[in-house]
Structure formats: structure tokens, C-alpha cells
């Protein structure tokens, strides 16, 4: 999603701004831009292509400056076109006094647009962002910091903004409400960014701004006020942000690399887990787990499916009722709160706007026991929750999540066992057995990865299809959902997933000889039921593509294609089966020639509502 980088320095900052944008590129964007203070004027360069294209434009124009802001945009309001790309100028491109970048959504933009148009402002874009630029220009009182504090009071919605003024050449003012923003403190120079990663290599001294903060960045000064305009002391933390997106190595795409990293990152995530204990989730977890009698999981997209899988685990192993809610629905739903709930948020980035808002909503309803399963230790989600389990998937570059999902599942399985233990439902022998299975996961995943050549052969067939059905039962139903989502996201094939028993209640009408039906068929208690559902498909001519495992007793034949996973993995089987579906989606997308790591219309780290 959108990225912001800004700087005030005594050296040319274009390399810092461009490097920052490159570090944020993997999140997905549709246009990018830079604005600089150059010899008393504001200069800008924007592109609907890649950051490298922007870099070339800047080089050709010999653009250099000591103060500036930069942005990668993922359009929410207005098409991904260069006139909508940030930075936005006010009052106009020719008379630019204000340059501004924004992440988020301004909900009262229509009202403000009408007001500013009546004042004579002529809008150059369809974005909600441009209203902020004109608002700041209109309200400007000679002091940008003071003006921004007043201007943000007029905004409804979510924003992280960075802005500078032609008449104040050594100053950038930034503010946040509902979208992440950090300050990088340098020596005689200061920076702002939407993520500490953007400043890796420039400074590791990071301040995490809080909701409602407005910050004044000058050469030797960082001054922050809170939402009430009171001076705010914020800690400066030393953050070892990753120094950039990982190397691709021998892989064709980051997604492929990340699929193949799963044995290692699952091992990393479980490293140091020598026994099951509540403290794996943070200090005080024992007391929290003792007080709760139900679990509420809040998440979006792929993380939602890891939550659905956890429901099967927690209810059957720990015997605690679990409700899994799509965060964007929950935050606006009139739900019945249970104060004794453990509220579990799941998010790769820890900045997912919907999940953060759902967490705040749950808290506002009196649910104070909060835990997050998250891949970024410094994220807002980790800061906002009492307890946390940090997965160690490393930087995930591919927009379609793979290793973040399986490491979330590993964390959620540990949570299941910890809750079972507290509930008196985990004997020492069972604990030892589960730990042994978890430690074997890296080897077991590697044996699924070895099936890649067979999956590639299937992908050739899939690449010619426009629709697919995915079936699973029990805890593999969420895995079927995740498999369908992966295929949709990167190959653009329309895919739906159903619990196999639901087929006859509707979706069977879709089954013809043209319909591939992917079936997740582990050898578990539901295998015989699943085989009946498969017969229902075959009887209508549907083509079955079955991921079975040892002893499933499903054999290839007319219209039935079988790939057999080498082991049956009991409760942890979803973690293995999803890997085969990730590979199927990946190779189908490759065969269709799509932009696998940056699928159309999608972005990583969904920081807008
Ligand atoms: N609403 C703004 C910014 C969008 C955004 O933050 N995306 O991640 C726009 O559409 O330009």
C-alpha cells in the first residue's frame, strides 16, 4: 500500500527518498512521486511506472534538494493516473506553495472539496488527498506546524501526511491518525516515513508517532504535539529494520522463494520453544489465559483463514469456544461483547487498518484481554495488544501471503496447546508428542515442496481454465478457502471454496466437464464422507484434482488426478496441505504470465480501510 518518505537535511536527499520508496515498493503501488524544495521553488516528478522510472526522470531533470517528500500510491480515490499521483501541490502546479503526500482516506473530502472550490481552488486530481493540500494552503498562517495542527482538526477519516511549504525551506510537518507514521532521527537531519524499513541504512533511531500526533521536523529539531496540541515525549528506539528486500537468489519470483523458505521460517518461528507455556505469548499471559472462557479472532484475508483453522484446533483440543470474525465487518457490526474473551488479532504487517480498528472496537466494548499473532515486532498491532506471538517469517515481499500464513498457523497451534494446558486438557505425554510433530514440520514441508514437478504438470491444465472449485472438510475447509484465494489473487482465475458437504446444496450446479475441482483429501476421520462428495463431482463429469496423503486410498483414474503428500500429519496437516495449494496457484499464475509478486489491484500491508 501507499508509502511515505520525507527528509530535511543539509545534503541532497533525492537518493534517500528514492531508496526509501524502493524499500516500500514490495507493498504494491500504482504510481509514485517526489517533491523537492529547489532554489526557493517546489519541483515535482511523478510516474505511473516503477520507482526506477521516477529515478530516471529525476536524474534527467537534475533534480536535487535538501528538503522533500516522496510517495508510492495505491489508489483509493481516483484512477491510478499521473495527475492523481502524490505529491499534490497547492494552490496549483505553477504557483506551488504547498506539497503534500498522504496515506489513508479522507471521508469528508466531498464536503471540503465543495468548500475549497467555492474559495477558488481548482482541483487537478480526483483524489481525496488534494483537499488536504488546499486546506493547508488556505489555512496557512505563516507557521506550517501551527497550520497543520489546525487543519487536521477539519479532517475526518484516516491519514498519515507529510507536507512542506515554499516559504519554510528547512521544515517538513507530518501528522498521523489511523495510518502508521514514524520519525527517523539523524544528526543535523531528520526524516519521516510510513515504515522504519524505508529508512534502513539512513538512520536506526526511530520514533513511533501515536494517534493524533503532529510533528515538526527541522534540521536539528524534532518537536511533537499530541492531539490536544500538548508537547508529547515519545521514546526514540533503536530499530534494526531490515536493510532491504531479500535477494531473489535462484528463484523466479519472491512468491516462489517465500514458498520454499517455509521449512526454515517455520523452524525459526518455533526455535526456542522447548515446552508449552503461556509465557510464550508474553508476560502475564498465564493470568490472562486463566480469566478467559472464549476466544474472538479478528483478521482479514489470508490471516482470517488462519484464524478459521485455529477455531477447529482450539475448540477440539482446548475445548474453548471460538468466534472468528472478518475485521472489516466486526468493527461495524452490532455484536454482543463477552468481557471474558481472549481477543486474538492476526496480521502479517501488524498495520492492517481494518484489524487495528476491529481491535480498538473490541476494547471499546470492554474486552481487554488482547493478543496478536504478528510478523512485525515493531508494528502498531504489537504495541496495541497486551500479549503477542511474533512469527519469524522474515520480510514477505510477494503480495500473496505464503510463509506468513504457515508461520501464523504455527503460532496459533502453540496458542491452542497453551490454552489446552491451562484448561487441563494437555497431558505431559500429549505435549511431548505435539512438540515432536511441530519440530518435524520443516522436514515434512520440504517433502511437500518436492512435489513441485507434479504440481507444475497440473498447473498447465489450470492455466487454461477460467473457473475452479476447491473442496475441503473440517480443518481443511479453511485451507481450501486459502487455496482458492491464492489462485484468484495471482492467476485471476475465478475460484470458490466450499466445505465438501455443501456441494449438493448449491455449487454442484456449476460442475461440468470444464470445471476443475481441487480437493484437499487428507486421510482423516472425514475421508469416507469426502470420497462420496468426490463421486458427486465425477457423476457430473467434473475433473477432480486431489491432494491426498498416505493411506487415503484414492487412486488416479478417469477424471481423477491424484498427488499424494508423503505423510499424514494429523492436527498439523493443514500446514502441509496449504503448501501444495500455494504451489498450484503459483505455477498456474506463471503459466498465465501474470505479475506474480505484484498482482493487479492488490497491495501488501493494507493500511487503508
Ligand atoms: N486516498 C489516497 C491515498 C490512498 C492510500 O493511502 N493507499 O494506500 C489516494 O487515493 O490517493
Coordinates of C-alpha atoms and ligand atoms in Angstrom, one line a residue:
X1 CA 0.0 0.0 0.0
X2 CA 1.0 3.7 0.0
X3 CA 4.4 4.6 1.3
X4 CA 5.7 7.9 2.6
X5 CA 9.3 9.2 2.9
X6 CA 10.3 12.7 3.8
X7 CA 13.5 14.4 4.8
X8 CA 15.0 17.7 6.0
X9 CA 18.8 17.7 5.6
X10 CA 21.9 19.7 4.6
X11 CA 22.7 17.4 1.7
X12 CA 20.9 16.3 -1.5
X13 CA 18.1 14.0 -0.3
X14 CA 16.9 12.5 -3.6
X15 CA 18.9 9.3 -3.1
X16 CA 17.4 8.9 0.4
X17 CA 13.9 9.5 -0.8
X18 CA 14.2 7.1 -3.8
X19 CA 15.9 4.4 -1.8
X20 CA 13.1 4.7 0.8
X21 CA 10.5 4.3 -1.9
X22 CA 12.3 1.3 -3.3
X23 CA 12.2 -0.3 0.1
X24 CA 8.5 0.2 0.3
X25 CA 7.9 -0.9 -3.3
X26 CA 7.1 -4.5 -2.5
X27 CA 3.9 -3.5 -0.8
X28 CA 2.4 -2.8 -4.2
X29 CA 1.6 0.6 -5.7
X30 CA 0.4 2.1 -8.9
X31 CA 2.2 5.4 -9.1
X32 CA 4.9 7.3 -7.3
X33 CA 6.3 10.8 -7.0
X34 CA 8.8 13.1 -5.3
X35 CA 8.6 16.8 -4.5
X36 CA 11.7 18.9 -3.5
X37 CA 12.4 22.4 -2.4
X38 CA 14.8 23.6 -5.1
X39 CA 16.1 27.2 -5.1
X40 CA 13.0 28.7 -3.5
X41 CA 10.6 26.8 -5.7
X42 CA 8.8 23.5 -5.4
X43 CA 9.7 20.9 -8.0
X44 CA 8.0 17.6 -8.6
X45 CA 8.3 14.5 -10.6
X46 CA 5.7 11.7 -10.8
X47 CA 5.3 8.4 -12.6
X48 CA 2.7 5.8 -13.2
X49 CA 5.5 3.3 -13.7
X50 CA 8.1 2.0 -11.3
X51 CA 10.3 3.9 -8.9
X52 CA 13.3 3.2 -11.3
X53 CA 11.4 5.2 -13.9
X54 CA 10.9 8.1 -11.4
X55 CA 14.7 7.9 -10.6
X56 CA 15.5 8.2 -14.3
X57 CA 13.2 11.3 -14.7
X58 CA 14.8 12.9 -11.6
X59 CA 18.3 12.2 -13.0
X60 CA 17.4 13.6 -16.4
X61 CA 15.9 16.8 -14.8
X62 CA 19.0 17.0 -12.4
X63 CA 16.5 17.4 -9.5
X64 CA 18.3 17.9 -6.2
X65 CA 17.2 19.3 -2.9
X66 CA 17.7 19.4 0.8
X67 CA 14.0 19.2 1.8
X68 CA 11.4 17.0 0.2
X69 CA 8.8 14.3 0.4
X70 CA 8.1 11.2 -1.7
X71 CA 5.3 8.7 -2.1
X72 CA 4.1 5.4 -3.6
X73 CA 0.4 5.4 -4.2
X74 CA -2.2 2.6 -4.2
X75 CA -5.2 4.4 -5.5
X76 CA -8.4 4.5 -3.3
X77 CA -9.9 7.7 -4.7
X78 CA -9.3 8.5 -8.4
X79 CA -7.7 6.3 -11.1
X80 CA -4.0 5.3 -10.9
X81 CA -3.0 8.1 -13.3
X82 CA -0.2 10.6 -13.1
X83 CA -2.4 13.6 -12.3
X84 CA -3.6 11.6 -9.2
X85 CA -0.1 10.6 -8.1
X86 CA 1.2 12.3 -5.0
X87 CA 2.8 14.7 -4.0
X88 CA -0.1 17.1 -4.6
X89 CA 0.6 20.8 -4.9
X90 CA -1.5 23.8 -3.8
X91 CA -2.8 26.2 -5.0
X92 CA -1.7 24.9 -8.4
X93 CA 1.2 23.3 -10.2
X94 CA 2.5 26.7 -11.4
X95 CA 2.1 28.6 -8.2
X96 CA 3.0 25.7 -5.8
X97 CA 3.3 26.8 -2.2
X98 CA 2.4 23.5 -0.6
X99 CA 3.5 20.0 -1.4
X100 CA 1.8 17.1 0.4
X101 CA 1.7 13.3 0.5
X102 CA -1.0 11.2 2.2
X103 CA -1.8 7.7 3.1
X104 CA -5.3 6.8 4.1
X105 CA -8.8 8.0 3.2
X106 CA -10.4 11.4 4.0
X107 CA -14.0 10.6 4.5
X108 CA -15.3 14.2 4.4
X109 CA -13.4 15.0 1.2
X110 CA -16.6 15.9 -0.8
X111 CA -17.7 18.5 1.7
X112 CA -14.2 20.0 1.9
X113 CA -13.8 20.0 -1.9
X114 CA -17.0 21.9 -2.3
X115 CA -15.9 24.4 0.3
X116 CA -12.4 24.9 -1.2
X117 CA -13.8 25.1 -4.7
X118 CA -16.1 27.9 -3.6
X119 CA -13.0 29.7 -2.3
X120 CA -11.5 29.5 -5.8
X121 CA -9.3 26.4 -5.6
X122 CA -9.2 24.4 -8.9
X123 CA -8.7 20.7 -8.3
X124 CA -6.2 18.9 -10.5
X125 CA -7.0 15.4 -9.4
X126 CA -9.8 13.1 -8.3
X127 CA -8.1 12.2 -5.0
X128 CA -9.3 12.8 -1.5
X129 CA -5.7 13.9 -0.8
X130 CA -5.8 17.1 -2.8
X131 CA -8.3 18.6 -0.4
X132 CA -5.7 18.4 2.4
X133 CA -3.2 20.3 0.3
X134 CA -5.6 23.1 -0.5
X135 CA -6.9 23.2 3.1
X136 CA -3.4 23.6 4.5
X137 CA -2.7 26.3 1.9
X138 CA -6.0 28.1 2.7
X139 CA -5.4 28.0 6.5
X140 CA -1.6 28.8 6.2
X141 CA -0.8 31.5 8.8
X142 CA 3.0 31.8 8.3
X143 CA 3.8 28.8 10.5
X144 CA 3.3 25.4 8.9
X145 CA 3.5 23.4 12.1
X146 CA 0.7 25.5 13.7
X147 CA -1.3 25.5 10.4
X148 CA -1.2 21.7 10.1
X149 CA -2.4 21.3 13.7
X150 CA -5.4 23.4 12.9
X151 CA -6.0 21.8 9.5
X152 CA -6.1 18.2 10.7
X153 CA -8.9 19.1 13.0
X154 CA -11.1 19.6 9.9
X155 CA -10.3 16.1 8.6
X156 CA -12.5 13.0 9.2
X157 CA -11.0 9.6 8.3
X158 CA -7.6 8.2 8.3
X159 CA -4.3 9.9 7.4
X160 CA -0.6 9.9 7.6
X161 CA 0.6 13.1 5.9
X162 CA 3.9 14.9 5.2
X163 CA 3.9 18.4 3.9
X164 CA 6.2 21.3 3.3
X165 CA 5.9 24.9 2.3
X166 CA 7.8 27.0 -0.2
X167 CA 8.4 29.8 2.3
X168 CA 9.8 27.4 5.0
X169 CA 12.6 25.7 3.2
X170 CA 14.0 23.7 6.1
X171 CA 10.9 22.2 7.5
X172 CA 8.6 19.2 6.9
X173 CA 5.5 18.8 9.0
X174 CA 3.8 15.4 9.4
X175 CA 0.8 14.1 11.2
X176 CA -1.0 10.8 11.7
X177 CA -4.4 9.5 12.6
X178 CA -5.3 5.9 11.7
X179 CA -2.3 5.3 9.4
X180 CA 1.2 4.5 10.5
X181 CA 4.0 7.1 10.5
X182 CA 7.4 7.1 12.1
X183 CA 10.2 9.7 12.5
X184 CA 13.8 8.9 11.8
X185 CA 16.2 11.0 13.9
X186 CA 19.5 11.8 12.3
X187 CA 22.5 14.0 13.1
X188 CA 21.5 17.5 12.0
X189 CA 18.9 16.0 9.7
X190 CA 15.5 14.3 10.3
X191 CA 13.2 12.0 8.4
X192 CA 9.7 10.8 8.3
X193 CA 8.3 7.6 6.8
X194 CA 5.4 5.3 6.9
X195 CA 7.6 2.4 8.0
X196 CA 11.1 2.2 9.6
X197 CA 12.2 -0.1 6.8
X198 CA 12.1 2.9 4.4
X199 CA 14.9 4.5 6.4
X200 CA 17.1 1.4 6.9
X201 CA 20.7 2.4 6.1
X202 CA 19.9 6.1 6.8
X203 CA 19.0 6.0 10.5
X204 CA 18.1 3.4 13.0
X205 CA 16.9 6.0 15.6
X206 CA 13.1 5.7 15.3
X207 CA 10.1 7.4 17.0
X208 CA 6.8 5.7 16.5
X209 CA 4.2 8.5 16.3
X210 CA 1.0 8.0 18.2
X211 CA -2.6 8.6 17.0
X212 CA -3.2 12.3 16.7
X213 CA 0.4 13.3 16.8
X214 CA 1.7 16.2 14.7
X215 CA 5.5 16.5 14.3
X216 CA 7.7 19.4 13.3
X217 CA 10.9 18.3 11.5
X218 CA 13.7 20.8 11.2
X219 CA 17.4 20.3 10.7
X220 CA 18.3 19.9 14.4
X221 CA 14.8 19.6 15.9
X222 CA 12.0 17.1 16.2
X223 CA 9.1 18.5 18.1
X224 CA 5.9 16.5 18.6
X225 CA 2.5 17.6 19.9
X226 CA -0.4 15.2 20.7
X227 CA -4.0 15.5 19.5
X228 CA -4.7 18.1 22.2
X229 CA -1.8 20.3 21.0
X230 CA 0.3 19.4 24.1
X231 CA 4.0 18.8 23.7
X232 CA 4.5 15.0 23.7
X233 CA 7.5 13.0 24.8
X234 CA 8.0 9.9 22.5
X235 CA 10.8 7.4 23.0
X236 CA 13.5 7.2 20.4
X237 CA 14.1 3.5 19.8
X238 CA 17.0 1.8 18.1
X239 CA 15.4 -0.3 15.4
X240 CA 17.3 -2.8 13.3
X241 CA 15.0 -2.6 10.3
X242 CA 15.7 -4.9 7.5
X243 CA 18.2 -3.4 5.2
X244 CA 16.1 -4.1 2.2
X245 CA 14.1 -6.7 0.4
X246 CA 15.8 -10.0 0.4
X247 CA 17.7 -11.2 -2.6
X248 CA 15.7 -13.3 -5.1
X249 CA 18.5 -15.9 -5.4
X250 CA 17.8 -18.7 -7.7
X251 CA 14.1 -18.1 -7.7
X252 CA 12.0 -16.6 -10.4
X253 CA 9.7 -14.7 -8.1
X254 CA 9.6 -13.7 -4.4
X255 CA 6.5 -15.7 -4.0
X256 CA 8.3 -18.9 -5.1
X257 CA 11.2 -18.1 -2.9
X258 CA 8.9 -17.5 0.1
X259 CA 7.1 -20.8 -0.5
X260 CA 10.4 -22.5 -0.4
X261 CA 11.5 -20.7 2.7
X262 CA 8.7 -22.2 4.7
X263 CA 10.7 -25.1 6.2
X264 CA 13.3 -22.6 7.5
X265 CA 10.9 -19.9 8.8
X266 CA 8.6 -22.4 10.5
X267 CA 11.8 -23.7 12.2
X268 CA 12.8 -20.1 13.1
X269 CA 9.2 -19.4 14.5
X270 CA 9.4 -22.5 16.7
X271 CA 13.0 -22.0 17.7
X272 CA 13.4 -21.8 21.4
X273 CA 10.0 -23.4 22.1
X274 CA 11.2 -26.1 24.4
X275 CA 7.8 -26.6 26.1
X276 CA 4.3 -25.3 26.1
X277 CA 3.8 -22.4 28.5
X278 CA 1.6 -19.3 28.4
X279 CA 4.6 -17.1 28.7
X280 CA 5.4 -17.9 25.0
X281 CA 2.8 -15.2 24.4
X282 CA 4.3 -12.6 26.8
X283 CA 4.5 -11.7 30.5
X284 CA 1.2 -12.0 32.2
X285 CA -0.2 -14.5 29.7
X286 CA -0.9 -17.0 32.4
X287 CA -3.2 -14.6 34.3
X288 CA -5.0 -13.6 31.1
X289 CA -5.5 -17.2 29.9
X290 CA -6.8 -18.2 33.3
X291 CA -9.5 -15.5 33.1
X292 CA -10.9 -16.1 29.6
X293 CA -13.6 -18.6 28.7
X294 CA -13.8 -17.9 25.0
X295 CA -11.8 -16.6 22.0
X296 CA -12.6 -14.0 19.5
X297 CA -10.3 -13.9 16.5
X298 CA -10.2 -10.8 14.3
X299 CA -8.4 -10.8 10.9
X300 CA -8.7 -10.2 7.2
X301 CA -7.9 -12.2 4.0
X302 CA -5.4 -14.9 4.4
X303 CA -5.0 -14.2 8.1
X304 CA -8.7 -14.7 8.5
X305 CA -8.3 -18.2 7.1
X306 CA -5.5 -19.0 9.6
X307 CA -8.0 -17.9 12.3
X308 CA -10.6 -20.2 10.9
X309 CA -8.2 -23.1 11.0
X310 CA -7.4 -22.2 14.6
X311 CA -11.1 -22.4 15.5
X312 CA -11.1 -26.1 14.6
X313 CA -7.9 -26.6 16.7
X314 CA -8.9 -24.6 19.8
X315 CA -12.4 -26.0 20.0
X316 CA -11.4 -29.6 19.6
X317 CA -8.1 -29.5 21.6
X318 CA -8.6 -26.8 24.3
X319 CA -12.5 -27.1 24.4
X320 CA -12.9 -23.3 24.4
X321 CA -15.5 -21.7 22.1
X322 CA -14.0 -19.6 19.3
X323 CA -15.6 -17.0 17.1
X324 CA -13.7 -15.8 14.0
X325 CA -14.7 -12.5 12.5
X326 CA -13.7 -10.6 9.4
X327 CA -12.3 -7.5 10.9
X328 CA -13.9 -5.0 8.5
X329 CA -17.3 -6.5 9.4
X330 CA -16.8 -6.8 13.1
X331 CA -15.8 -3.2 13.5
X332 CA -19.2 -2.0 12.3
X333 CA -21.4 -4.9 13.5
X334 CA -23.6 -4.6 16.5
X335 CA -22.2 -7.6 18.3
X336 CA -22.7 -9.0 21.8
X337 CA -19.4 -8.4 23.7
X338 CA -18.1 -11.0 26.2
X339 CA -15.6 -9.4 28.6
X340 CA -14.0 -12.8 29.3
X341 CA -12.9 -13.2 25.7
X342 CA -9.4 -13.5 24.6
X343 CA -9.3 -11.2 21.5
X344 CA -6.7 -12.5 19.1
X345 CA -5.8 -10.3 16.1
X346 CA -3.8 -11.9 13.2
X347 CA -1.9 -9.7 10.8
X348 CA 1.3 -10.2 8.8
X349 CA 2.3 -6.5 8.9
X350 CA 0.6 -5.5 12.2
X351 CA -0.6 -2.4 10.4
X352 CA -3.8 -3.7 8.8
X353 CA -6.2 -0.8 9.2
X354 CA -9.3 -2.9 9.5
X355 CA -7.8 -5.3 12.0
X356 CA -6.4 -2.4 14.1
X357 CA -9.8 -0.7 14.1
X358 CA -11.6 -4.0 15.0
X359 CA -9.2 -4.4 17.9
X360 CA -10.0 -0.9 19.2
X361 CA -13.7 -1.6 18.7
X362 CA -13.4 -4.8 20.8
X363 CA -11.6 -2.9 23.5
X364 CA -14.2 -0.2 23.4
X365 CA -16.8 -2.9 24.1
X366 CA -14.9 -3.8 27.3
X367 CA -12.8 -6.7 26.0
X368 CA -9.3 -6.0 27.5
X369 CA -7.6 -9.4 27.0
X370 CA -5.8 -8.9 23.7
X371 CA -3.2 -11.0 21.9
X372 CA -1.8 -10.7 18.4
X373 CA -0.1 -13.2 16.1
X374 CA 2.0 -10.9 14.0
X375 CA 5.1 -10.9 11.9
X376 CA 6.4 -7.4 12.7
X377 CA 7.6 -6.9 16.3
X378 CA 7.6 -3.1 16.0
X379 CA 4.1 -2.8 14.5
X380 CA 1.1 -0.9 15.8
X381 CA -0.7 -4.2 16.4
X382 CA 2.1 -5.5 18.8
X383 CA 2.1 -2.2 20.6
X384 CA -1.6 -2.1 21.0
X385 CA -2.1 -5.7 22.3
X386 CA -1.2 -6.9 25.7
X387 CA 0.2 -10.2 24.5
X388 CA 1.9 -11.2 21.3
X389 CA 3.4 -14.1 19.4
X390 CA 5.9 -12.8 16.9
X391 CA 6.2 -15.1 13.9
X392 CA 9.6 -15.2 12.3
X393 CA 8.6 -15.4 8.6
X394 CA 11.0 -12.5 7.8
X395 CA 10.1 -9.9 5.2
X396 CA 7.4 -11.2 2.9
X397 CA 7.7 -9.4 -0.4
X398 CA 5.1 -11.3 -2.5
X399 CA 1.7 -9.6 -2.2
X400 CA 0.1 -13.1 -2.0
X401 CA 0.9 -14.3 1.5
X402 CA 2.5 -17.7 1.9
X403 CA 5.1 -18.1 4.6
X404 CA 3.3 -15.5 6.8
X405 CA 0.3 -17.8 6.7
X406 CA 2.0 -21.0 7.7
X407 CA 4.0 -19.3 10.5
X408 CA 0.7 -17.8 11.8
X409 CA -0.7 -21.4 11.8
X410 CA 2.4 -22.5 13.8
X411 CA 1.8 -19.7 16.3
X412 CA -1.9 -20.5 16.5
X413 CA -1.2 -24.1 17.2
X414 CA 1.1 -23.2 20.1
X415 CA -1.8 -21.0 21.4
X416 CA -4.1 -24.0 21.1
X417 CA -1.8 -26.1 23.2
X418 CA -1.2 -23.3 25.8
X419 CA -4.9 -22.8 26.2
X420 CA -5.4 -26.6 26.4
X421 CA -2.8 -26.8 29.1
X422 CA -4.4 -24.1 31.2
X423 CA -7.8 -25.9 30.7
X424 CA -6.3 -29.2 32.0
X425 CA -6.6 -30.8 28.6
X426 CA -3.0 -31.4 27.7
X427 CA -1.1 -34.2 29.4
X428 CA 2.7 -34.2 29.5
X429 CA 2.8 -37.1 27.1
X430 CA 0.5 -35.2 24.6
X431 CA 2.6 -32.1 25.0
X432 CA 5.7 -34.0 24.1
X433 CA 4.0 -35.7 21.2
X434 CA 2.8 -32.3 19.8
X435 CA 6.2 -30.7 20.2
X436 CA 7.8 -33.6 18.4
X437 CA 5.4 -33.2 15.5
X438 CA 6.0 -29.4 15.4
X439 CA 9.7 -30.0 15.3
X440 CA 9.3 -32.3 12.4
X441 CA 7.3 -29.7 10.4
X442 CA 10.3 -28.3 8.4
X443 CA 11.2 -31.8 7.1
X444 CA 7.6 -32.6 6.4
X445 CA 7.1 -29.3 4.4
X446 CA 10.3 -29.9 2.5
X447 CA 8.8 -33.2 1.3
X448 CA 5.7 -31.4 0.0
X449 CA 7.9 -28.9 -1.8
X450 CA 9.5 -31.9 -3.6
X451 CA 6.1 -32.5 -5.3
X452 CA 6.6 -29.3 -7.3
X453 CA 7.2 -31.1 -10.7
X454 CA 3.9 -32.9 -10.4
X455 CA 2.1 -29.7 -9.4
X456 CA 3.6 -27.9 -12.4
X457 CA 2.1 -30.5 -14.7
X458 CA -1.4 -29.8 -13.2
X459 CA -0.8 -26.0 -13.4
X460 CA -0.5 -26.3 -17.2
X461 CA -4.1 -27.6 -17.3
X462 CA -5.3 -25.0 -14.8
X463 CA -3.8 -22.1 -16.8
X464 CA -6.4 -22.7 -19.5
X465 CA -9.4 -22.5 -17.1
X466 CA -11.4 -19.5 -16.0
X467 CA -13.1 -21.1 -13.0
X468 CA -12.2 -23.6 -10.3
X469 CA -13.8 -25.1 -7.2
X470 CA -11.9 -26.1 -4.1
X471 CA -13.2 -28.6 -1.6
X472 CA -12.1 -29.4 1.9
X473 CA -13.8 -30.7 5.1
X474 CA -13.2 -29.9 8.8
X475 CA -10.0 -28.1 9.5
X476 CA -9.1 -28.4 5.8
X477 CA -12.0 -26.3 4.7
X478 CA -10.2 -23.1 5.6
X479 CA -7.2 -24.5 3.7
X480 CA -9.5 -24.9 0.6
X481 CA -10.5 -21.3 1.1
X482 CA -6.9 -20.2 1.2
X483 CA -6.1 -22.3 -1.9
X484 CA -8.9 -20.6 -3.8
X485 CA -7.9 -17.2 -2.6
X486 CA -4.3 -17.8 -3.7
X487 CA -5.4 -18.8 -7.2
X488 CA -7.7 -15.8 -7.5
X489 CA -5.1 -13.3 -6.3
X490 CA -2.3 -14.2 -8.7
X491 CA -3.7 -16.1 -11.6
X492 CA -7.1 -14.1 -11.8
X493 CA -8.9 -17.4 -12.2
X494 CA -12.3 -17.2 -10.5
X495 CA -12.1 -19.8 -7.7
X496 CA -14.6 -20.7 -4.9
X497 CA -14.1 -22.9 -2.0
X498 CA -16.7 -25.0 -0.2
X499 CA -16.9 -27.4 2.7
X500 CA -17.4 -30.6 0.5
X501 CA -20.7 -31.5 2.2
X502 CA -22.2 -28.2 1.0
X503 CA -21.7 -29.1 -2.7
X504 CA -25.1 -30.6 -3.1
X505 CA -26.7 -27.6 -1.5
X506 CA -25.9 -25.3 -4.5
X507 CA -22.4 -25.2 -6.1
X508 CA -22.8 -28.7 -7.7
X509 CA -24.9 -26.8 -10.3
X510 CA -21.6 -25.3 -11.5
X511 CA -19.9 -28.6 -12.1
X512 CA -19.4 -29.6 -15.7
X513 CA -16.5 -31.2 -17.6
X514 CA -14.9 -27.8 -17.8
X515 CA -14.8 -27.4 -14.0
X516 CA -11.6 -28.4 -12.2
X517 CA -12.4 -29.4 -8.6
X518 CA -9.4 -29.3 -6.3
X519 CA -9.9 -31.5 -3.3
X520 CA -7.9 -31.4 -0.1
X521 CA -8.2 -35.0 1.0
X522 CA -6.1 -36.0 4.0
X523 CA -6.6 -39.3 5.5
X524 CA -8.6 -38.2 8.4
X525 CA -12.0 -39.1 10.0
X526 CA -13.9 -37.4 7.2
X527 CA -12.2 -39.2 4.3
X528 CA -15.0 -41.5 3.5
X529 CA -17.5 -38.6 3.5
X530 CA -15.2 -36.7 1.2
X531 CA -15.0 -39.6 -1.2
X532 CA -18.8 -39.5 -1.5
X533 CA -18.6 -35.8 -2.3
X534 CA -16.0 -36.6 -4.9
X535 CA -18.3 -39.1 -6.5
X536 CA -20.9 -36.4 -6.8
X537 CA -18.5 -34.4 -8.8
X538 CA -17.4 -37.3 -11.0
X539 CA -21.0 -38.2 -11.7
X540 CA -21.4 -34.7 -13.3
X541 CA -18.3 -35.0 -15.4
X542 CA -16.2 -32.7 -13.1
X543 CA -12.4 -33.1 -13.2
X544 CA -11.0 -33.9 -9.7
X545 CA -7.5 -32.8 -8.7
X546 CA -7.0 -34.5 -5.4
X547 CA -4.3 -33.7 -2.9
X548 CA -4.4 -36.9 -0.8
X549 CA -1.9 -38.4 1.6
X550 CA -0.7 -41.8 2.6
X551 CA -3.4 -44.4 3.1
X552 CA -6.2 -42.1 1.7
X553 CA -7.0 -45.0 -0.7
X554 CA -7.8 -42.6 -3.5
X555 CA -6.4 -43.6 -6.9
X556 CA -6.0 -41.8 -10.2
X557 CA -8.3 -42.8 -12.9
X558 CA -10.7 -41.3 -15.5
X559 CA -11.2 -37.7 -14.5
X560 CA -9.4 -38.2 -11.1
X561 CA -5.9 -36.8 -10.8
X562 CA -4.1 -37.6 -7.5
X563 CA -1.0 -36.1 -5.9
X564 CA -0.1 -37.8 -2.7
X565 CA 1.5 -36.0 0.2
X566 CA 4.2 -38.2 1.7
X567 CA 2.9 -38.2 5.3
X568 CA -0.4 -38.0 7.2
X569 CA 0.1 -35.2 9.7
X570 CA -2.8 -35.3 12.0
X571 CA -3.7 -32.0 13.5
X572 CA -0.9 -30.2 11.7
X573 CA -2.0 -31.5 8.3
X574 CA -3.4 -28.0 7.2
X575 CA 0.1 -26.6 7.3
X576 CA 1.3 -29.2 4.8
X577 CA -1.7 -29.2 2.6
X578 CA -1.7 -25.5 2.1
X579 CA 1.8 -25.6 0.7
X580 CA 0.7 -27.8 -2.2
X581 CA -2.1 -25.3 -3.0
X582 CA 0.3 -22.4 -2.8
X583 CA 2.5 -24.1 -5.4
X584 CA -0.5 -24.9 -7.6
X585 CA -1.6 -21.2 -7.6
X586 CA 2.0 -20.0 -8.2
X587 CA 2.7 -22.2 -11.2
X588 CA -0.8 -21.6 -12.7
X589 CA -0.1 -17.8 -12.5
X590 CA 3.4 -18.3 -14.0
X591 CA 1.9 -20.3 -16.9
X592 CA -0.6 -17.5 -17.5
X593 CA 2.2 -14.9 -17.4
X594 CA 0.8 -12.7 -14.7
X595 CA 2.9 -10.3 -12.5
X596 CA 3.0 -12.9 -9.7
X597 CA 4.6 -10.7 -7.0
X598 CA 2.5 -7.7 -7.7
X599 CA -0.9 -8.9 -8.8
X600 CA -3.2 -6.3 -10.3
X601 CA -5.2 -4.1 -7.9
X602 CA -3.6 -5.6 -4.8
X603 CA -1.2 -4.3 -2.3
X604 CA 0.7 -5.6 0.7
X605 CA 0.2 -4.2 4.2
X606 CA -3.4 -3.0 3.8
X607 CA -3.2 0.3 5.7
X608 CA -6.4 1.8 4.4
X609 CA -9.9 0.8 5.4
Ligands
LIG1 N1 -6.6 8.1 -0.7 C1 -5.4 8.4 -1.3 C2 -4.3 7.6 -0.7 C3 -4.5 6.1 -0.8 C4 -3.7 5.2 0.1 O1 -3.3 5.5 1.2 N2 -3.4 4.0 -0.4 O2 -2.7 3.1 0.4 C5 -5.4 8.3 -2.8 O3 -6.3 7.6 -3.3 O4 -4.5 8.8 -3.4

